[in-house]
């Protein structure tokens, strides 16, 4: 029977007491990023809400305009956790780095070719981790604001309803002034304009996220200065065994 170098290494290796990030560690780190993103995400949505308010007649208050975005914020609250956990953990940081019960050569130290899901590795590759969290947050918001999605359709309907309250009044005034007139085309045109503008405004979410976080960050260099939280986050990660 032949022993490969790997088998011999495994046989003689001194057990290393490095745990993979599992259970509480995964849940804690995922929640820490989601919670740290609360403010940036809120800031971006407030900016979007104020642009919506600006295009509507009578410029509703910022609270009302934020309310039109509720379908997006509700879906974000519901989906953010699972999306973030998947993006960080199985997708990039792979738990124990053992393959068939054996640590690959050079593992589990942080530079081993398999990116392990140990706290040390999460800290070592913090630039990558920070980028994954940013990219995930940006993408989930972008997909909820994509024309044709359920959430987009609901937001569009809310905004049109708000605009309509005002249009109906205009329509009555118009009908009164022109008792034998046909359906006022300007109202249809107005509705189309609102749809077009709303689409343009919601499409700004990814670039607003980038601006809010301080650049797109390429995962290697120190981008994302405003969504980094490097020191407290590293300390938190290392609080897991
Ligand atoms: C980010 O998360 C870390 C770890 O939970 C926490 O210590 C820090 O205060 C958070 N920062 C912000 C700005 O939320
Ligand atoms: C960004 O996130 C999306 C959605 O999760 C994913 O499909 C894409 O591969 C990510 N991009 C990078 C560069 O990680």
PDB file of C-alpha atoms and ligand atoms in Angstrom:
ATOM      1  CA  UNK A   1       0.000   0.000   0.000  1.00  0.00           C
ATOM      2  CA  UNK A   2       1.310   3.396  -0.995  1.00  0.00           C
ATOM      3  CA  UNK A   3       0.995   6.495   1.180  1.00  0.00           C
ATOM      4  CA  UNK A   4       0.838   9.816  -0.612  1.00  0.00           C
ATOM      5  CA  UNK A   5       2.659  12.768   0.894  1.00  0.00           C
ATOM      6  CA  UNK A   6      -0.727  14.115   1.906  1.00  0.00           C
ATOM      7  CA  UNK A   7      -1.607  10.992   3.838  1.00  0.00           C
ATOM      8  CA  UNK A   8       1.727  11.049   5.649  1.00  0.00           C
ATOM      9  CA  UNK A   9       1.280  14.710   6.498  1.00  0.00           C
ATOM     10  CA  UNK A  10      -2.146  14.020   7.864  1.00  0.00           C
ATOM     11  CA  UNK A  11      -0.854  11.086   9.824  1.00  0.00           C
ATOM     12  CA  UNK A  12       1.957  12.941  11.535  1.00  0.00           C
ATOM     13  CA  UNK A  13       0.479  16.418  11.685  1.00  0.00           C
ATOM     14  CA  UNK A  14       0.065  17.869  15.132  1.00  0.00           C
ATOM     15  CA  UNK A  15      -3.626  18.631  15.504  1.00  0.00           C
ATOM     16  CA  UNK A  16      -4.181  22.338  14.990  1.00  0.00           C
ATOM     17  CA  UNK A  17      -6.746  23.953  17.234  1.00  0.00           C
ATOM     18  CA  UNK A  18      -8.277  26.243  14.625  1.00  0.00           C
ATOM     19  CA  UNK A  19     -12.023  26.009  14.355  1.00  0.00           C
ATOM     20  CA  UNK A  20     -13.922  26.802  11.243  1.00  0.00           C
ATOM     21  CA  UNK A  21     -16.422  29.628  11.527  1.00  0.00           C
ATOM     22  CA  UNK A  22     -19.659  27.721  12.084  1.00  0.00           C
ATOM     23  CA  UNK A  23     -22.951  28.174  13.885  1.00  0.00           C
ATOM     24  CA  UNK A  24     -22.815  31.287  16.098  1.00  0.00           C
ATOM     25  CA  UNK A  25     -19.771  32.568  14.259  1.00  0.00           C
ATOM     26  CA  UNK A  26     -21.541  32.504  10.869  1.00  0.00           C
ATOM     27  CA  UNK A  27     -24.744  33.974  12.251  1.00  0.00           C
ATOM     28  CA  UNK A  28     -22.903  36.641  14.262  1.00  0.00           C
ATOM     29  CA  UNK A  29     -20.713  37.852  11.415  1.00  0.00           C
ATOM     30  CA  UNK A  30     -23.550  37.838   8.896  1.00  0.00           C
ATOM     31  CA  UNK A  31     -25.739  39.851  11.271  1.00  0.00           C
ATOM     32  CA  UNK A  32     -22.892  42.246  12.070  1.00  0.00           C
ATOM     33  CA  UNK A  33     -22.552  43.192   8.383  1.00  0.00           C
ATOM     34  CA  UNK A  34     -26.319  43.484   7.879  1.00  0.00           C
ATOM     35  CA  UNK A  35     -26.591  45.652  10.953  1.00  0.00           C
ATOM     36  CA  UNK A  36     -23.642  47.857   9.924  1.00  0.00           C
ATOM     37  CA  UNK A  37     -25.258  48.316   6.500  1.00  0.00           C
ATOM     38  CA  UNK A  38     -28.489  49.636   8.067  1.00  0.00           C
ATOM     39  CA  UNK A  39     -27.363  53.271   7.934  1.00  0.00           C
ATOM     40  CA  UNK A  40     -25.820  53.273   4.443  1.00  0.00           C
ATOM     41  CA  UNK A  41     -28.863  51.484   3.010  1.00  0.00           C
ATOM     42  CA  UNK A  42     -31.226  53.869   4.772  1.00  0.00           C
ATOM     43  CA  UNK A  43     -29.234  56.843   3.473  1.00  0.00           C
ATOM     44  CA  UNK A  44     -29.464  55.610  -0.109  1.00  0.00           C
ATOM     45  CA  UNK A  45     -33.204  54.960   0.147  1.00  0.00           C
ATOM     46  CA  UNK A  46     -33.796  58.394   1.672  1.00  0.00           C
ATOM     47  CA  UNK A  47     -31.965  59.944  -1.232  1.00  0.00           C
ATOM     48  CA  UNK A  48     -34.141  57.955  -3.681  1.00  0.00           C
ATOM     49  CA  UNK A  49     -37.283  58.929  -1.749  1.00  0.00           C
ATOM     50  CA  UNK A  50     -36.452  62.611  -1.926  1.00  0.00           C
ATOM     51  CA  UNK A  51     -35.917  62.363  -5.693  1.00  0.00           C
ATOM     52  CA  UNK A  52     -39.330  60.704  -5.996  1.00  0.00           C
ATOM     53  CA  UNK A  53     -40.861  63.449  -3.890  1.00  0.00           C
ATOM     54  CA  UNK A  54     -39.313  66.086  -6.156  1.00  0.00           C
ATOM     55  CA  UNK A  55     -40.986  64.691  -9.259  1.00  0.00           C
ATOM     56  CA  UNK A  56     -44.435  64.383  -7.688  1.00  0.00           C
ATOM     57  CA  UNK A  57     -46.963  67.191  -7.593  1.00  0.00           C
ATOM     58  CA  UNK A  58     -46.988  68.886  -4.197  1.00  0.00           C
ATOM     59  CA  UNK A  59     -43.757  67.134  -3.147  1.00  0.00           C
ATOM     60  CA  UNK A  60     -44.913  64.732  -0.425  1.00  0.00           C
ATOM     61  CA  UNK A  61     -42.981  64.658   2.850  1.00  0.00           C
ATOM     62  CA  UNK A  62     -39.909  62.467   3.113  1.00  0.00           C
ATOM     63  CA  UNK A  63     -41.834  60.058   5.356  1.00  0.00           C
ATOM     64  CA  UNK A  64     -44.539  59.600   2.689  1.00  0.00           C
ATOM     65  CA  UNK A  65     -42.003  59.134  -0.066  1.00  0.00           C
ATOM     66  CA  UNK A  66     -40.065  56.599   1.988  1.00  0.00           C
ATOM     67  CA  UNK A  67     -43.357  54.796   2.431  1.00  0.00           C
ATOM     68  CA  UNK A  68     -43.633  54.295  -1.367  1.00  0.00           C
ATOM     69  CA  UNK A  69     -40.389  52.305  -1.098  1.00  0.00           C
ATOM     70  CA  UNK A  70     -41.810  50.015   1.580  1.00  0.00           C
ATOM     71  CA  UNK A  71     -42.159  47.042  -0.805  1.00  0.00           C
ATOM     72  CA  UNK A  72     -38.384  47.250  -1.352  1.00  0.00           C
ATOM     73  CA  UNK A  73     -37.465  47.770   2.309  1.00  0.00           C
ATOM     74  CA  UNK A  74     -39.760  44.926   3.431  1.00  0.00           C
ATOM     75  CA  UNK A  75     -38.289  42.508   0.908  1.00  0.00           C
ATOM     76  CA  UNK A  76     -34.776  43.648   1.819  1.00  0.00           C
ATOM     77  CA  UNK A  77     -35.405  42.948   5.522  1.00  0.00           C
ATOM     78  CA  UNK A  78     -36.734  39.537   4.633  1.00  0.00           C
ATOM     79  CA  UNK A  79     -34.010  38.479   2.151  1.00  0.00           C
ATOM     80  CA  UNK A  80     -30.879  40.253   3.328  1.00  0.00           C
ATOM     81  CA  UNK A  81     -29.777  37.678   5.889  1.00  0.00           C
ATOM     82  CA  UNK A  82     -29.906  34.579   3.673  1.00  0.00           C
ATOM     83  CA  UNK A  83     -28.325  36.390   0.751  1.00  0.00           C
ATOM     84  CA  UNK A  84     -25.471  37.701   2.900  1.00  0.00           C
ATOM     85  CA  UNK A  85     -24.789  34.405   4.622  1.00  0.00           C
ATOM     86  CA  UNK A  86     -24.623  32.561   1.300  1.00  0.00           C
ATOM     87  CA  UNK A  87     -22.456  35.221  -0.341  1.00  0.00           C
ATOM     88  CA  UNK A  88     -19.895  35.122   2.457  1.00  0.00           C
ATOM     89  CA  UNK A  89     -19.867  31.564   3.660  1.00  0.00           C
ATOM     90  CA  UNK A  90     -20.334  28.791   1.290  1.00  0.00           C
ATOM     91  CA  UNK A  91     -19.632  31.001  -1.723  1.00  0.00           C
ATOM     92  CA  UNK A  92     -16.219  32.270  -0.662  1.00  0.00           C
ATOM     93  CA  UNK A  93     -15.138  31.186   2.806  1.00  0.00           C
ATOM     94  CA  UNK A  94     -15.456  27.421   2.825  1.00  0.00           C
ATOM     95  CA  UNK A  95     -15.664  26.363   6.445  1.00  0.00           C
ATOM     96  CA  UNK A  96     -13.052  23.762   7.229  1.00  0.00           C
ATOM     97  CA  UNK A  97     -10.527  23.698   4.450  1.00  0.00           C
ATOM     98  CA  UNK A  98      -9.970  19.969   4.711  1.00  0.00           C
ATOM     99  CA  UNK A  99     -10.532  17.916   1.609  1.00  0.00           C
ATOM    100  CA  UNK A 100     -11.580  14.316   2.300  1.00  0.00           C
ATOM    101  CA  UNK A 101     -10.657  14.870   5.926  1.00  0.00           C
ATOM    102  CA  UNK A 102      -7.136  16.067   5.102  1.00  0.00           C
ATOM    103  CA  UNK A 103      -5.785  19.607   5.241  1.00  0.00           C
ATOM    104  CA  UNK A 104      -4.345  20.579   1.838  1.00  0.00           C
ATOM    105  CA  UNK A 105      -0.611  21.498   1.927  1.00  0.00           C
ATOM    106  CA  UNK A 106      -0.082  24.892   3.517  1.00  0.00           C
ATOM    107  CA  UNK A 107      -3.465  24.792   5.271  1.00  0.00           C
ATOM    108  CA  UNK A 108      -5.118  25.801   7.467  1.00  0.00           C
ATOM    109  CA  UNK A 109      -2.877  28.868   7.650  1.00  0.00           C
ATOM    110  CA  UNK A 110      -4.568  31.860   6.025  1.00  0.00           C
ATOM    111  CA  UNK A 111      -2.546  31.731   2.801  1.00  0.00           C
ATOM    112  CA  UNK A 112      -3.431  28.172   1.957  1.00  0.00           C
ATOM    113  CA  UNK A 113      -4.833  27.805  -1.560  1.00  0.00           C
ATOM    114  CA  UNK A 114      -8.297  26.929  -0.283  1.00  0.00           C
ATOM    115  CA  UNK A 115      -9.880  29.913   1.419  1.00  0.00           C
ATOM    116  CA  UNK A 116     -10.917  28.502   4.753  1.00  0.00           C
ATOM    117  CA  UNK A 117     -13.784  29.838   6.781  1.00  0.00           C
ATOM    118  CA  UNK A 118     -11.788  30.307   9.942  1.00  0.00           C
ATOM    119  CA  UNK A 119     -11.923  33.601  11.834  1.00  0.00           C
ATOM    120  CA  UNK A 120      -8.208  34.088  11.072  1.00  0.00           C
ATOM    121  CA  UNK A 121      -8.842  33.672   7.389  1.00  0.00           C
ATOM    122  CA  UNK A 122     -11.798  36.086   7.431  1.00  0.00           C
ATOM    123  CA  UNK A 123      -9.490  38.674   8.999  1.00  0.00           C
ATOM    124  CA  UNK A 124      -6.603  37.886   6.649  1.00  0.00           C
ATOM    125  CA  UNK A 125      -8.866  38.347   3.619  1.00  0.00           C
ATOM    126  CA  UNK A 126     -10.789  41.229   5.161  1.00  0.00           C
ATOM    127  CA  UNK A 127     -10.604  43.304   1.958  1.00  0.00           C
ATOM    128  CA  UNK A 128     -12.357  40.516   0.108  1.00  0.00           C
ATOM    129  CA  UNK A 129     -14.908  39.994   2.888  1.00  0.00           C
ATOM    130  CA  UNK A 130     -15.722  43.712   2.977  1.00  0.00           C
ATOM    131  CA  UNK A 131     -16.189  43.701  -0.789  1.00  0.00           C
ATOM    132  CA  UNK A 132     -18.462  40.632  -0.698  1.00  0.00           C
ATOM    133  CA  UNK A 133     -20.690  42.332   1.903  1.00  0.00           C
ATOM    134  CA  UNK A 134     -20.856  45.529  -0.165  1.00  0.00           C
ATOM    135  CA  UNK A 135     -21.474  43.768  -3.468  1.00  0.00           C
ATOM    136  CA  UNK A 136     -24.173  41.603  -1.950  1.00  0.00           C
ATOM    137  CA  UNK A 137     -26.005  44.571  -0.415  1.00  0.00           C
ATOM    138  CA  UNK A 138     -25.777  46.558  -3.643  1.00  0.00           C
ATOM    139  CA  UNK A 139     -27.024  43.622  -5.720  1.00  0.00           C
ATOM    140  CA  UNK A 140     -29.964  42.748  -3.544  1.00  0.00           C
ATOM    141  CA  UNK A 141     -31.213  46.356  -3.588  1.00  0.00           C
ATOM    142  CA  UNK A 142     -30.610  46.591  -7.305  1.00  0.00           C
ATOM    143  CA  UNK A 143     -32.575  43.425  -8.002  1.00  0.00           C
ATOM    144  CA  UNK A 144     -35.499  44.582  -5.832  1.00  0.00           C
ATOM    145  CA  UNK A 145     -35.527  47.827  -7.835  1.00  0.00           C
ATOM    146  CA  UNK A 146     -35.395  46.166 -11.253  1.00  0.00           C
ATOM    147  CA  UNK A 147     -38.309  47.032 -13.562  1.00  0.00           C
ATOM    148  CA  UNK A 148     -40.622  44.041 -13.896  1.00  0.00           C
ATOM    149  CA  UNK A 149     -39.889  42.675 -10.412  1.00  0.00           C
ATOM    150  CA  UNK A 150     -42.832  42.406  -7.998  1.00  0.00           C
ATOM    151  CA  UNK A 151     -41.304  44.982  -5.695  1.00  0.00           C
ATOM    152  CA  UNK A 152     -40.740  47.441  -8.545  1.00  0.00           C
ATOM    153  CA  UNK A 153     -44.343  47.068  -9.745  1.00  0.00           C
ATOM    154  CA  UNK A 154     -45.646  47.740  -6.232  1.00  0.00           C
ATOM    155  CA  UNK A 155     -43.511  50.836  -5.799  1.00  0.00           C
ATOM    156  CA  UNK A 156     -44.631  52.102  -9.203  1.00  0.00           C
ATOM    157  CA  UNK A 157     -48.266  51.562  -8.267  1.00  0.00           C
ATOM    158  CA  UNK A 158     -47.841  53.400  -4.939  1.00  0.00           C
ATOM    159  CA  UNK A 159     -46.205  56.346  -6.661  1.00  0.00           C
ATOM    160  CA  UNK A 160     -48.873  56.484  -9.384  1.00  0.00           C
ATOM    161  CA  UNK A 161     -51.611  56.351  -6.754  1.00  0.00           C
ATOM    162  CA  UNK A 162     -50.009  59.263  -4.957  1.00  0.00           C
ATOM    163  CA  UNK A 163     -49.746  61.209  -8.190  1.00  0.00           C
ATOM    164  CA  UNK A 164     -53.299  60.265  -9.159  1.00  0.00           C
ATOM    165  CA  UNK A 165     -54.842  61.787  -6.072  1.00  0.00           C
ATOM    166  CA  UNK A 166     -53.643  65.058  -7.526  1.00  0.00           C
ATOM    167  CA  UNK A 167     -54.382  64.196 -11.165  1.00  0.00           C
ATOM    168  CA  UNK A 168     -58.035  63.371 -10.427  1.00  0.00           C
ATOM    169  CA  UNK A 169     -58.445  66.852  -9.103  1.00  0.00           C
ATOM    170  CA  UNK A 170     -56.814  68.284 -12.234  1.00  0.00           C
ATOM    171  CA  UNK A 171     -59.024  66.046 -14.321  1.00  0.00           C
ATOM    172  CA  UNK A 172     -62.193  67.359 -12.688  1.00  0.00           C
ATOM    173  CA  UNK A 173     -61.093  70.936 -13.224  1.00  0.00           C
ATOM    174  CA  UNK A 174     -60.319  70.115 -16.835  1.00  0.00           C
ATOM    175  CA  UNK A 175     -63.689  68.391 -17.387  1.00  0.00           C
ATOM    176  CA  UNK A 176     -65.475  71.337 -15.850  1.00  0.00           C
ATOM    177  CA  UNK A 177     -63.729  73.779 -18.143  1.00  0.00           C
ATOM    178  CA  UNK A 178     -64.232  71.571 -21.209  1.00  0.00           C
ATOM    179  CA  UNK A 179     -67.569  69.789 -20.739  1.00  0.00           C
ATOM    180  CA  UNK A 180     -67.510  68.304 -24.290  1.00  0.00           C
ATOM    181  CA  UNK A 181     -63.791  67.503 -24.316  1.00  0.00           C
ATOM    182  CA  UNK A 182     -62.318  64.062 -24.857  1.00  0.00           C
ATOM    183  CA  UNK A 183     -60.189  62.163 -22.299  1.00  0.00           C
ATOM    184  CA  UNK A 184     -57.445  64.535 -21.356  1.00  0.00           C
ATOM    185  CA  UNK A 185     -54.331  63.225 -23.055  1.00  0.00           C
ATOM    186  CA  UNK A 186     -52.089  65.263 -20.784  1.00  0.00           C
ATOM    187  CA  UNK A 187     -53.017  63.003 -17.869  1.00  0.00           C
ATOM    188  CA  UNK A 188     -51.889  59.917 -19.751  1.00  0.00           C
ATOM    189  CA  UNK A 189     -48.717  61.717 -20.744  1.00  0.00           C
ATOM    190  CA  UNK A 190     -48.164  62.739 -17.126  1.00  0.00           C
ATOM    191  CA  UNK A 191     -48.494  59.141 -15.950  1.00  0.00           C
ATOM    192  CA  UNK A 192     -45.993  57.960 -18.566  1.00  0.00           C
ATOM    193  CA  UNK A 193     -43.572  60.686 -17.500  1.00  0.00           C
ATOM    194  CA  UNK A 194     -43.831  59.585 -13.887  1.00  0.00           C
ATOM    195  CA  UNK A 195     -43.131  55.971 -14.854  1.00  0.00           C
ATOM    196  CA  UNK A 196     -40.102  57.013 -16.904  1.00  0.00           C
ATOM    197  CA  UNK A 197     -38.715  59.210 -14.144  1.00  0.00           C
ATOM    198  CA  UNK A 198     -39.276  56.587 -11.480  1.00  0.00           C
ATOM    199  CA  UNK A 199     -37.341  54.057 -13.544  1.00  0.00           C
ATOM    200  CA  UNK A 200     -34.480  56.514 -13.974  1.00  0.00           C
ATOM    201  CA  UNK A 201     -34.426  57.312 -10.235  1.00  0.00           C
ATOM    202  CA  UNK A 202     -34.496  53.694  -9.039  1.00  0.00           C
ATOM    203  CA  UNK A 203     -31.709  52.808 -11.475  1.00  0.00           C
ATOM    204  CA  UNK A 204     -29.425  55.075  -9.450  1.00  0.00           C
ATOM    205  CA  UNK A 205     -29.344  52.723  -6.453  1.00  0.00           C
ATOM    206  CA  UNK A 206     -26.051  50.972  -7.345  1.00  0.00           C
ATOM    207  CA  UNK A 207     -24.185  54.216  -7.997  1.00  0.00           C
ATOM    208  CA  UNK A 208     -25.611  55.780  -4.821  1.00  0.00           C
ATOM    209  CA  UNK A 209     -24.425  52.740  -2.866  1.00  0.00           C
ATOM    210  CA  UNK A 210     -20.958  53.207  -4.320  1.00  0.00           C
ATOM    211  CA  UNK A 211     -20.944  56.893  -3.475  1.00  0.00           C
ATOM    212  CA  UNK A 212     -22.203  56.243   0.070  1.00  0.00           C
ATOM    213  CA  UNK A 213     -19.573  53.586   0.750  1.00  0.00           C
ATOM    214  CA  UNK A 214     -16.646  55.434  -0.799  1.00  0.00           C
ATOM    215  CA  UNK A 215     -16.007  53.837  -4.160  1.00  0.00           C
ATOM    216  CA  UNK A 216     -16.736  50.414  -5.477  1.00  0.00           C
ATOM    217  CA  UNK A 217     -13.751  48.732  -3.836  1.00  0.00           C
ATOM    218  CA  UNK A 218     -12.141  45.969  -5.852  1.00  0.00           C
ATOM    219  CA  UNK A 219     -11.754  43.550  -2.981  1.00  0.00           C
ATOM    220  CA  UNK A 220      -7.960  43.860  -2.982  1.00  0.00           C
ATOM    221  CA  UNK A 221      -7.188  47.450  -2.127  1.00  0.00           C
ATOM    222  CA  UNK A 222      -8.605  49.567   0.659  1.00  0.00           C
ATOM    223  CA  UNK A 223     -11.748  50.762  -1.048  1.00  0.00           C
ATOM    224  CA  UNK A 224     -15.118  51.271   0.583  1.00  0.00           C
ATOM    225  CA  UNK A 225     -13.729  53.539   3.272  1.00  0.00           C
ATOM    226  CA  UNK A 226     -17.213  54.364   4.574  1.00  0.00           C
ATOM    227  CA  UNK A 227     -18.439  50.766   4.675  1.00  0.00           C
ATOM    228  CA  UNK A 228     -15.324  49.121   6.024  1.00  0.00           C
ATOM    229  CA  UNK A 229     -15.644  49.025   9.808  1.00  0.00           C
ATOM    230  CA  UNK A 230     -12.288  47.265   9.681  1.00  0.00           C
ATOM    231  CA  UNK A 231     -11.066  47.522  13.286  1.00  0.00           C
ATOM    232  CA  UNK A 232     -14.279  46.743  15.186  1.00  0.00           C
ATOM    233  CA  UNK A 233     -15.231  44.084  12.674  1.00  0.00           C
ATOM    234  CA  UNK A 234     -11.853  42.318  12.855  1.00  0.00           C
ATOM    235  CA  UNK A 235     -12.000  42.407  16.655  1.00  0.00           C
ATOM    236  CA  UNK A 236     -15.493  40.955  16.540  1.00  0.00           C
ATOM    237  CA  UNK A 237     -14.489  38.193  14.107  1.00  0.00           C
ATOM    238  CA  UNK A 238     -11.526  37.218  16.288  1.00  0.00           C
ATOM    239  CA  UNK A 239     -13.801  36.956  19.316  1.00  0.00           C
ATOM    240  CA  UNK A 240     -14.853  33.593  17.856  1.00  0.00           C
ATOM    241  CA  UNK A 241     -12.538  30.666  18.650  1.00  0.00           C
TER     242      UNK A 241
HETATM  243  C1  LIG B   1     -20.037  47.254  12.914  1.00  0.00           C
HETATM  244  O1  LIG B   1     -20.022  45.968  13.476  1.00  0.00           O
HETATM  245  C2  LIG B   1     -19.103  45.763  14.544  1.00  0.00           C
HETATM  246  C3  LIG B   1     -19.202  44.303  14.941  1.00  0.00           C
HETATM  247  O2  LIG B   1     -20.522  43.984  15.319  1.00  0.00           O
HETATM  248  C4  LIG B   1     -19.433  46.705  15.687  1.00  0.00           C
HETATM  249  O3  LIG B   1     -18.488  46.551  16.708  1.00  0.00           O
HETATM  250  C5  LIG B   1     -19.405  48.143  15.167  1.00  0.00           C
HETATM  251  O4  LIG B   1     -19.802  49.022  16.196  1.00  0.00           O
HETATM  252  C6  LIG B   1     -20.351  48.289  13.981  1.00  0.00           C
HETATM  253  N1  LIG B   1     -20.228  49.641  13.446  1.00  0.00           N
HETATM  254  C7  LIG B   1     -21.283  50.355  13.047  1.00  0.00           C
HETATM  255  C8  LIG B   1     -20.986  51.721  12.537  1.00  0.00           C
HETATM  256  O5  LIG B   1     -22.423  49.920  13.090  1.00  0.00           O
HETATM  257  C1  LIG B   2     -21.767  40.321  -6.621  1.00  0.00           C
HETATM  258  O1  LIG B   2     -22.972  39.772  -6.131  1.00  0.00           O
HETATM  259  C2  LIG B   2     -23.763  39.094  -7.095  1.00  0.00           C
HETATM  260  C3  LIG B   2     -25.075  38.682  -6.431  1.00  0.00           C
HETATM  261  O2  LIG B   2     -24.879  37.929  -5.292  1.00  0.00           O
HETATM  262  C4  LIG B   2     -22.983  37.914  -7.643  1.00  0.00           C
HETATM  263  O3  LIG B   2     -23.729  37.256  -8.626  1.00  0.00           O
HETATM  264  C5  LIG B   2     -21.675  38.417  -8.233  1.00  0.00           C
HETATM  265  O4  LIG B   2     -20.898  37.324  -8.647  1.00  0.00           O
HETATM  266  C6  LIG B   2     -20.891  39.226  -7.188  1.00  0.00           C
HETATM  267  N1  LIG B   2     -19.717  39.817  -7.822  1.00  0.00           N
HETATM  268  C7  LIG B   2     -18.489  39.648  -7.315  1.00  0.00           C
HETATM  269  C8  LIG B   2     -17.396  40.296  -8.089  1.00  0.00           C
HETATM  270  O5  LIG B   2     -18.286  39.019  -6.287  1.00  0.00           O
END
